[in-house]
PDB file of C-alpha atoms in Angstrom:
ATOM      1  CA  UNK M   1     -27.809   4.677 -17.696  1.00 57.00           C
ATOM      2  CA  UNK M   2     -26.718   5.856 -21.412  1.00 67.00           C
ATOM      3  CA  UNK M   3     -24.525   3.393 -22.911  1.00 87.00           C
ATOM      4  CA  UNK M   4     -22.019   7.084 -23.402  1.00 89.00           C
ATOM      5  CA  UNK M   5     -21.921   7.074 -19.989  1.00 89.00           C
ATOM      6  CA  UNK M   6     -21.223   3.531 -19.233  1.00 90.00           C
ATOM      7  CA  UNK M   7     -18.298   4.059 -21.475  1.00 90.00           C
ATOM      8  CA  UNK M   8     -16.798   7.234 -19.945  1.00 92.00           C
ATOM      9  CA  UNK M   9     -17.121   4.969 -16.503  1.00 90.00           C
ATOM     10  CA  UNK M  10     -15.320   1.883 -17.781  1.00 91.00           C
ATOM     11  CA  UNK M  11     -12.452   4.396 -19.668  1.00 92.00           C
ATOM     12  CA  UNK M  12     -11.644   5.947 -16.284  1.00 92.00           C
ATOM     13  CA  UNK M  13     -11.906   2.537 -14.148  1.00 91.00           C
ATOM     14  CA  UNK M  14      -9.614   1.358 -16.827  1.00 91.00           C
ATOM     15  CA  UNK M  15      -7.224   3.831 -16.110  1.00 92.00           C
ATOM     16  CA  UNK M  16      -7.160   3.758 -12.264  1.00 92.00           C
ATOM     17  CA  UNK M  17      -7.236  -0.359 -12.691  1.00 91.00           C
ATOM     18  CA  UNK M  18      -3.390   0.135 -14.805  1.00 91.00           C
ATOM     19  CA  UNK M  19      -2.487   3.421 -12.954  1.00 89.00           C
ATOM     20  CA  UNK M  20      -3.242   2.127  -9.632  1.00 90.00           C
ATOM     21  CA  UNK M  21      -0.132   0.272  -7.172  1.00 89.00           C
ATOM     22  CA  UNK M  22      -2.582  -0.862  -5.054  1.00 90.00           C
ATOM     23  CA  UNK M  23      -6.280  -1.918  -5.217  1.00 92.00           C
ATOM     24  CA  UNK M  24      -8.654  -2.919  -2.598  1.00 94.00           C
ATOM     25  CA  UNK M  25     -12.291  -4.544  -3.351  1.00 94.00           C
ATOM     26  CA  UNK M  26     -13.834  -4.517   0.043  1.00 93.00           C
ATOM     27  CA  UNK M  27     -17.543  -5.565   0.752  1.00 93.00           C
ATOM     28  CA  UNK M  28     -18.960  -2.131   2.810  1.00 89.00           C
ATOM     29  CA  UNK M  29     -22.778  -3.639   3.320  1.00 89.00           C
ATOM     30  CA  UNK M  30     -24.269  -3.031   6.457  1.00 88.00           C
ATOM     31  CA  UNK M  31     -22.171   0.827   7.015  1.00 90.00           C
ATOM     32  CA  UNK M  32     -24.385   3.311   8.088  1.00 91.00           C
ATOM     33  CA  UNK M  33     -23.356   6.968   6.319  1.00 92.00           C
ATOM     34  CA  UNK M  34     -21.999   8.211   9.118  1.00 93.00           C
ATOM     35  CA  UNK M  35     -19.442   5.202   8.935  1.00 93.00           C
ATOM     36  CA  UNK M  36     -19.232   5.465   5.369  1.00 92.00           C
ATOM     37  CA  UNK M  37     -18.250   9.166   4.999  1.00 92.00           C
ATOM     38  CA  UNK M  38     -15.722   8.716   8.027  1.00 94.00           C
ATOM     39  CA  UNK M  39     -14.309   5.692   5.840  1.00 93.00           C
ATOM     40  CA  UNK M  40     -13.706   8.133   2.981  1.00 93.00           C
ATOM     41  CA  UNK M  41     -12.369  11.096   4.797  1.00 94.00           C
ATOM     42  CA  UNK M  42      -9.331   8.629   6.151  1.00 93.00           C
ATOM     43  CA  UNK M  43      -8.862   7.269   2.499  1.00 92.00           C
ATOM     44  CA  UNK M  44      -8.617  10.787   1.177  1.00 93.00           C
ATOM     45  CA  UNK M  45      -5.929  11.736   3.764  1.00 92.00           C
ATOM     46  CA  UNK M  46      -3.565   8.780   3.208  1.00 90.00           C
ATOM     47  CA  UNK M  47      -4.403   9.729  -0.718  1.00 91.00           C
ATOM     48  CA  UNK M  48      -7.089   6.911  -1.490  1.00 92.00           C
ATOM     49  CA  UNK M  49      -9.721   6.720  -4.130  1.00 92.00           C
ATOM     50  CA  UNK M  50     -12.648   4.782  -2.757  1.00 92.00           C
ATOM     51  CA  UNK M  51     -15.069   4.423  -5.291  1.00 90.00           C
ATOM     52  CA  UNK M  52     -18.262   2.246  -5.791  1.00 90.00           C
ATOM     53  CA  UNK M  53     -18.849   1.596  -9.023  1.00 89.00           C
ATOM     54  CA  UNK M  54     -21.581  -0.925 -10.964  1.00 92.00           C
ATOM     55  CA  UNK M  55     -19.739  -4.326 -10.640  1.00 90.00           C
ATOM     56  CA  UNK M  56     -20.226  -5.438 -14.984  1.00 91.00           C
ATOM     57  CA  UNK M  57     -18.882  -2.401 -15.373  1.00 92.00           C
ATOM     58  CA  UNK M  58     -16.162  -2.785 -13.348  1.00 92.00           C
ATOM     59  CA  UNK M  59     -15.301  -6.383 -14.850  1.00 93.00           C
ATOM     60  CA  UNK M  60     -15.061  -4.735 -18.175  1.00 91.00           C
ATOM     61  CA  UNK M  61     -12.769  -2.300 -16.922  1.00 92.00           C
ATOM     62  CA  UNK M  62     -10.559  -4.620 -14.770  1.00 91.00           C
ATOM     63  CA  UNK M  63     -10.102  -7.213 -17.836  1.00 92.00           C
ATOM     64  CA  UNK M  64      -9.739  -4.386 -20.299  1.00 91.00           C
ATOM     65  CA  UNK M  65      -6.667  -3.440 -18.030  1.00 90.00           C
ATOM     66  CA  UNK M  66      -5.447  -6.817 -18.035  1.00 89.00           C
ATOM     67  CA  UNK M  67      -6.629  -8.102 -14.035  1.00 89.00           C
ATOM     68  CA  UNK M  68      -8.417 -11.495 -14.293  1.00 87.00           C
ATOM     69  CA  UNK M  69     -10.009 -13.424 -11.836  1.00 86.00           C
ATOM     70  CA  UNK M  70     -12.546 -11.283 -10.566  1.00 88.00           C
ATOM     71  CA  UNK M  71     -15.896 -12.819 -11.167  1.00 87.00           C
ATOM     72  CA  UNK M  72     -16.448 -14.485  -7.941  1.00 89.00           C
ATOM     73  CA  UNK M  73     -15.048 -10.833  -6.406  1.00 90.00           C
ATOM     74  CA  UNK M  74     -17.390  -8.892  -7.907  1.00 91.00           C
ATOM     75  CA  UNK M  75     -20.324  -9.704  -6.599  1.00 90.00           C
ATOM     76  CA  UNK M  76     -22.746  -7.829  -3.894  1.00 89.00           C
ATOM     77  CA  UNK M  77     -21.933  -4.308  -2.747  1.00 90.00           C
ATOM     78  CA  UNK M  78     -18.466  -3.746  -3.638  1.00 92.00           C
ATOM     79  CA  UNK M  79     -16.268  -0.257  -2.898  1.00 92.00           C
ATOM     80  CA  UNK M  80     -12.947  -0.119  -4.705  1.00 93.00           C
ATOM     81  CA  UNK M  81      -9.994   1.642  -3.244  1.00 94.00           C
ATOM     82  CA  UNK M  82      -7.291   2.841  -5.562  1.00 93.00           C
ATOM     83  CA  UNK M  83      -3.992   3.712  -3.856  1.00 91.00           C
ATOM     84  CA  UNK M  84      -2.226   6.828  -5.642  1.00 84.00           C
ATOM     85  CA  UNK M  85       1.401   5.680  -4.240  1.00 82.00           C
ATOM     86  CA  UNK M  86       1.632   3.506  -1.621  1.00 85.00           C
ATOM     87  CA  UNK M  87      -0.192   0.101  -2.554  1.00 89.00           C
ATOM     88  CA  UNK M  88      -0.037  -0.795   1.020  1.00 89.00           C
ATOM     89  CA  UNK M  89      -2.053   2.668   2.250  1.00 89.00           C
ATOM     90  CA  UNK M  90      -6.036   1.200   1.479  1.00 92.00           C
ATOM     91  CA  UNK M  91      -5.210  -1.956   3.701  1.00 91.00           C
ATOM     92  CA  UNK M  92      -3.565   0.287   6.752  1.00 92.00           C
ATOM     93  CA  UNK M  93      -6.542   2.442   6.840  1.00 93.00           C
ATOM     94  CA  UNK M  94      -8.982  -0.171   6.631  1.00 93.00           C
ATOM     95  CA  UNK M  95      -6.851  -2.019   9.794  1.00 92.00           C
ATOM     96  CA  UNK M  96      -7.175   1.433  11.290  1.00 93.00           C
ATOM     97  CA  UNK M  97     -10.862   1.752  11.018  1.00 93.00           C
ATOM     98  CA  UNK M  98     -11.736  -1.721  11.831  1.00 91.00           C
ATOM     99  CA  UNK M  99     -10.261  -0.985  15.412  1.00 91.00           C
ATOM    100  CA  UNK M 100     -13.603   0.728  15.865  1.00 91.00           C
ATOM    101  CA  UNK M 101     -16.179  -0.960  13.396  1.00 89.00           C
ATOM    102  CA  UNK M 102     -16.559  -4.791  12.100  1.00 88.00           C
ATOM    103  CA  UNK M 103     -17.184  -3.335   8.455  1.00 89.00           C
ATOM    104  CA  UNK M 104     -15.195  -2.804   5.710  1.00 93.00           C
ATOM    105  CA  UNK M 105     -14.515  -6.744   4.782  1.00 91.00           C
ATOM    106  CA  UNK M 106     -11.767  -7.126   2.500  1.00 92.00           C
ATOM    107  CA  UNK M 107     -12.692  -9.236  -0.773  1.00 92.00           C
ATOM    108  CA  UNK M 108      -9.625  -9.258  -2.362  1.00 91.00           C
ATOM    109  CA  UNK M 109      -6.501  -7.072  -3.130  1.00 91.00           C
ATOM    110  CA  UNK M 110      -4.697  -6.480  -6.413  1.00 91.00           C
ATOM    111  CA  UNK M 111      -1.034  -5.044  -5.725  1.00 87.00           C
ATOM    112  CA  UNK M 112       1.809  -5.128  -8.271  1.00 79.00           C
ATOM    113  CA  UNK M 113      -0.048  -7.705 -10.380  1.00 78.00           C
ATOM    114  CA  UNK M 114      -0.619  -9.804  -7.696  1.00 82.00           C
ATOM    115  CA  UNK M 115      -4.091 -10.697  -6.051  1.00 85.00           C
ATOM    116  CA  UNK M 116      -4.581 -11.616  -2.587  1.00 86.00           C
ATOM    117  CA  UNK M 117      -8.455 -13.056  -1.601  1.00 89.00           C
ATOM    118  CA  UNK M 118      -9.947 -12.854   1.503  1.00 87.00           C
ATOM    119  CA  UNK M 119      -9.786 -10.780   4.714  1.00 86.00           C
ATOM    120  CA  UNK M 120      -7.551 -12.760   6.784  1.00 89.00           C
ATOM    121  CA  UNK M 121      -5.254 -11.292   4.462  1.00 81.00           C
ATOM    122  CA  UNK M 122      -5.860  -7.923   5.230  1.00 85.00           C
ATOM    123  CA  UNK M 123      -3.504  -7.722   8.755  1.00 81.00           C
ATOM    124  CA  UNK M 124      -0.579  -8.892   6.452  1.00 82.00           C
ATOM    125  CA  UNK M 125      -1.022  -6.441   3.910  1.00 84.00           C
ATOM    126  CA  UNK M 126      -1.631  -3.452   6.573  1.00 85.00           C
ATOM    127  CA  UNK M 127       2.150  -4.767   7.987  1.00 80.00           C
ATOM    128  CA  UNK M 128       3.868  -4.504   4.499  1.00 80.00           C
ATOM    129  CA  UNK M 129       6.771  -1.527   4.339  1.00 75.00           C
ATOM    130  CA  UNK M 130       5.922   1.112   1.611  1.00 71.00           C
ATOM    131  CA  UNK M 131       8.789   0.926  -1.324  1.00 72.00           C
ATOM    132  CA  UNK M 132       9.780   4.231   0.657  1.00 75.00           C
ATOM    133  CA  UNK M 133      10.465   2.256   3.723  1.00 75.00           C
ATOM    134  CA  UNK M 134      11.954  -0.358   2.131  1.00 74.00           C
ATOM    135  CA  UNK M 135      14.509   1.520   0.567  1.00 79.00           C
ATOM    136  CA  UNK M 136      15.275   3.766   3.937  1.00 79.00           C
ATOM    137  CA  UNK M 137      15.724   0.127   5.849  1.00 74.00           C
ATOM    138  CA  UNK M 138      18.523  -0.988   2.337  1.00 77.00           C
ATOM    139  CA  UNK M 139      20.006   2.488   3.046  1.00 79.00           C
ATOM    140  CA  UNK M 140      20.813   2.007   6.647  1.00 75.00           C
ATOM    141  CA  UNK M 141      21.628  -1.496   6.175  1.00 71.00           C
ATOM    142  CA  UNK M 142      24.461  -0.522   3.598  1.00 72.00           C
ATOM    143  CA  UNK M 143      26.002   2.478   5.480  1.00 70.00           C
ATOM    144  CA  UNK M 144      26.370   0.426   8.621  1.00 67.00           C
ATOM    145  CA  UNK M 145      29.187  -1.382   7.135  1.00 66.00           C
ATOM    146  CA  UNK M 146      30.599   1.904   6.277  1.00 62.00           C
ATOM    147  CA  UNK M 147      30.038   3.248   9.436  1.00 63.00           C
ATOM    148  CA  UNK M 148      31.796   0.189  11.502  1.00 62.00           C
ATOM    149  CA  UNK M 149      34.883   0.104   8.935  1.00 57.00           C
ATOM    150  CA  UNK M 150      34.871   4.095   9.699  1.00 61.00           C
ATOM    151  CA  UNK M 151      34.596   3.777  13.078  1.00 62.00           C
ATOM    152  CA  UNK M 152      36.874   0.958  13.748  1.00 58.00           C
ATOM    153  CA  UNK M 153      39.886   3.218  11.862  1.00 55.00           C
ATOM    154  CA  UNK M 154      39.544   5.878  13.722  1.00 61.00           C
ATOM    155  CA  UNK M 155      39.799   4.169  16.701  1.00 60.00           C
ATOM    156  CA  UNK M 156      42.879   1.969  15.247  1.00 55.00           C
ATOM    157  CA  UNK M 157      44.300   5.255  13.887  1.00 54.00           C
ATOM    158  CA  UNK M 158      44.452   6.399  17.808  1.00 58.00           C
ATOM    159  CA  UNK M 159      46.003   2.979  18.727  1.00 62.00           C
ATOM    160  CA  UNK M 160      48.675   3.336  15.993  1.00 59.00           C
ATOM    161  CA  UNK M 161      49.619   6.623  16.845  1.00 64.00           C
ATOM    162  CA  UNK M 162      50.202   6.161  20.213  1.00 63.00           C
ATOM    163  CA  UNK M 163      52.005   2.464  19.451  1.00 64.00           C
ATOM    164  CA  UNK M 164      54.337   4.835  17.196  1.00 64.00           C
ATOM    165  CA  UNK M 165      54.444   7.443  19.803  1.00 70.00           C
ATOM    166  CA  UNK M 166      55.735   4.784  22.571  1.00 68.00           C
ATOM    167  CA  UNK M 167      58.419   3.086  19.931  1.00 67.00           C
ATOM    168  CA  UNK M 168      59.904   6.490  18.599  1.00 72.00           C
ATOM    169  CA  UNK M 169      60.360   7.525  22.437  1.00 74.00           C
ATOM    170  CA  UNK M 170      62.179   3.897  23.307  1.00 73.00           C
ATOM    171  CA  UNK M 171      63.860   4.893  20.196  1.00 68.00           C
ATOM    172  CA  UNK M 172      65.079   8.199  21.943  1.00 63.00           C
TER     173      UNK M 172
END
């Protein structure tokens, strides 16, 4: 391979290692292409980049965008999987797929500068809320308050009009 080309392919790993929320290096040997392509078709809908791509060049890349400790993770057949928005998306459709096939292994994770190793984690990263459903779960958690204080007036409000009701006709 042309050392130009080596280049262009560590710039752009570079850029999807810092651009990236979540990133998934998962050990696919043993996949048939059948496997493989289906694998690929269910990253693309949930908006996944899986990508294979040579591992020096992708240890260049990763420590020219600041991730260490990937040595030991880099090793073998590896596939990368870049998450566009939701870090948590590459590790729900790997759970999914795994339902129906033993391969791909998660190696490690890297999500919001934080690396996870090993696929035992994989089942706890799959079970993480997006930052879209943790803010939905904050909303309703801070209107319920509101809702209860809103609630319990208007139901007081009846109360005190008929308590003012009742004196004003003993008044009469």
């Amino acid at each position: 391979m042309a050392t130009e080309n080596k280049i262009k392919i560590v710039e752009a790993s570079e850029q999807r290692f810092k651009n990236s929320p979540g990133i998934y290096f998962t050990n696919y040997t043993g996949m048939n292409v059948v496997q493989a392509t289906e694998l690929r078709k269910q990253f693309r809908e949930k908006n996944v980049q899986f990508t294979v791509v040579k591992n020096t060049l992708s240890k260049i890349a990763a420590k020219n965008a600041g991730i260490d400790g990937l040595d030991d993770i880099l090793l073998g057949q590896v596939g990368i999987a870049f998450s566009d928005d939701d870090p948590t998306s590459p590790a729900k459709v790997i759970k999914e797929f795994r339902k129906k096939n033993d391969k791909p292994i998660l190696k490690a994770a890297h999500i919001e500068e934080s690396l996870y190793f090993g696929d035992e984690n994989l089942s706890a990263l799959a079970d993480l809320k997006s930052k879209d459903e943790l803010i939905g779960d904050i909303i309703t958690l801070l209107q319920s308050p509101a809702k209860n204080v809103i609630s319990s007036l208007q139901s007081g409000g009846n109360k005190l009009s008929g308590i003012v009701k009742a004196l004003e006709e003993r008044a009469n």
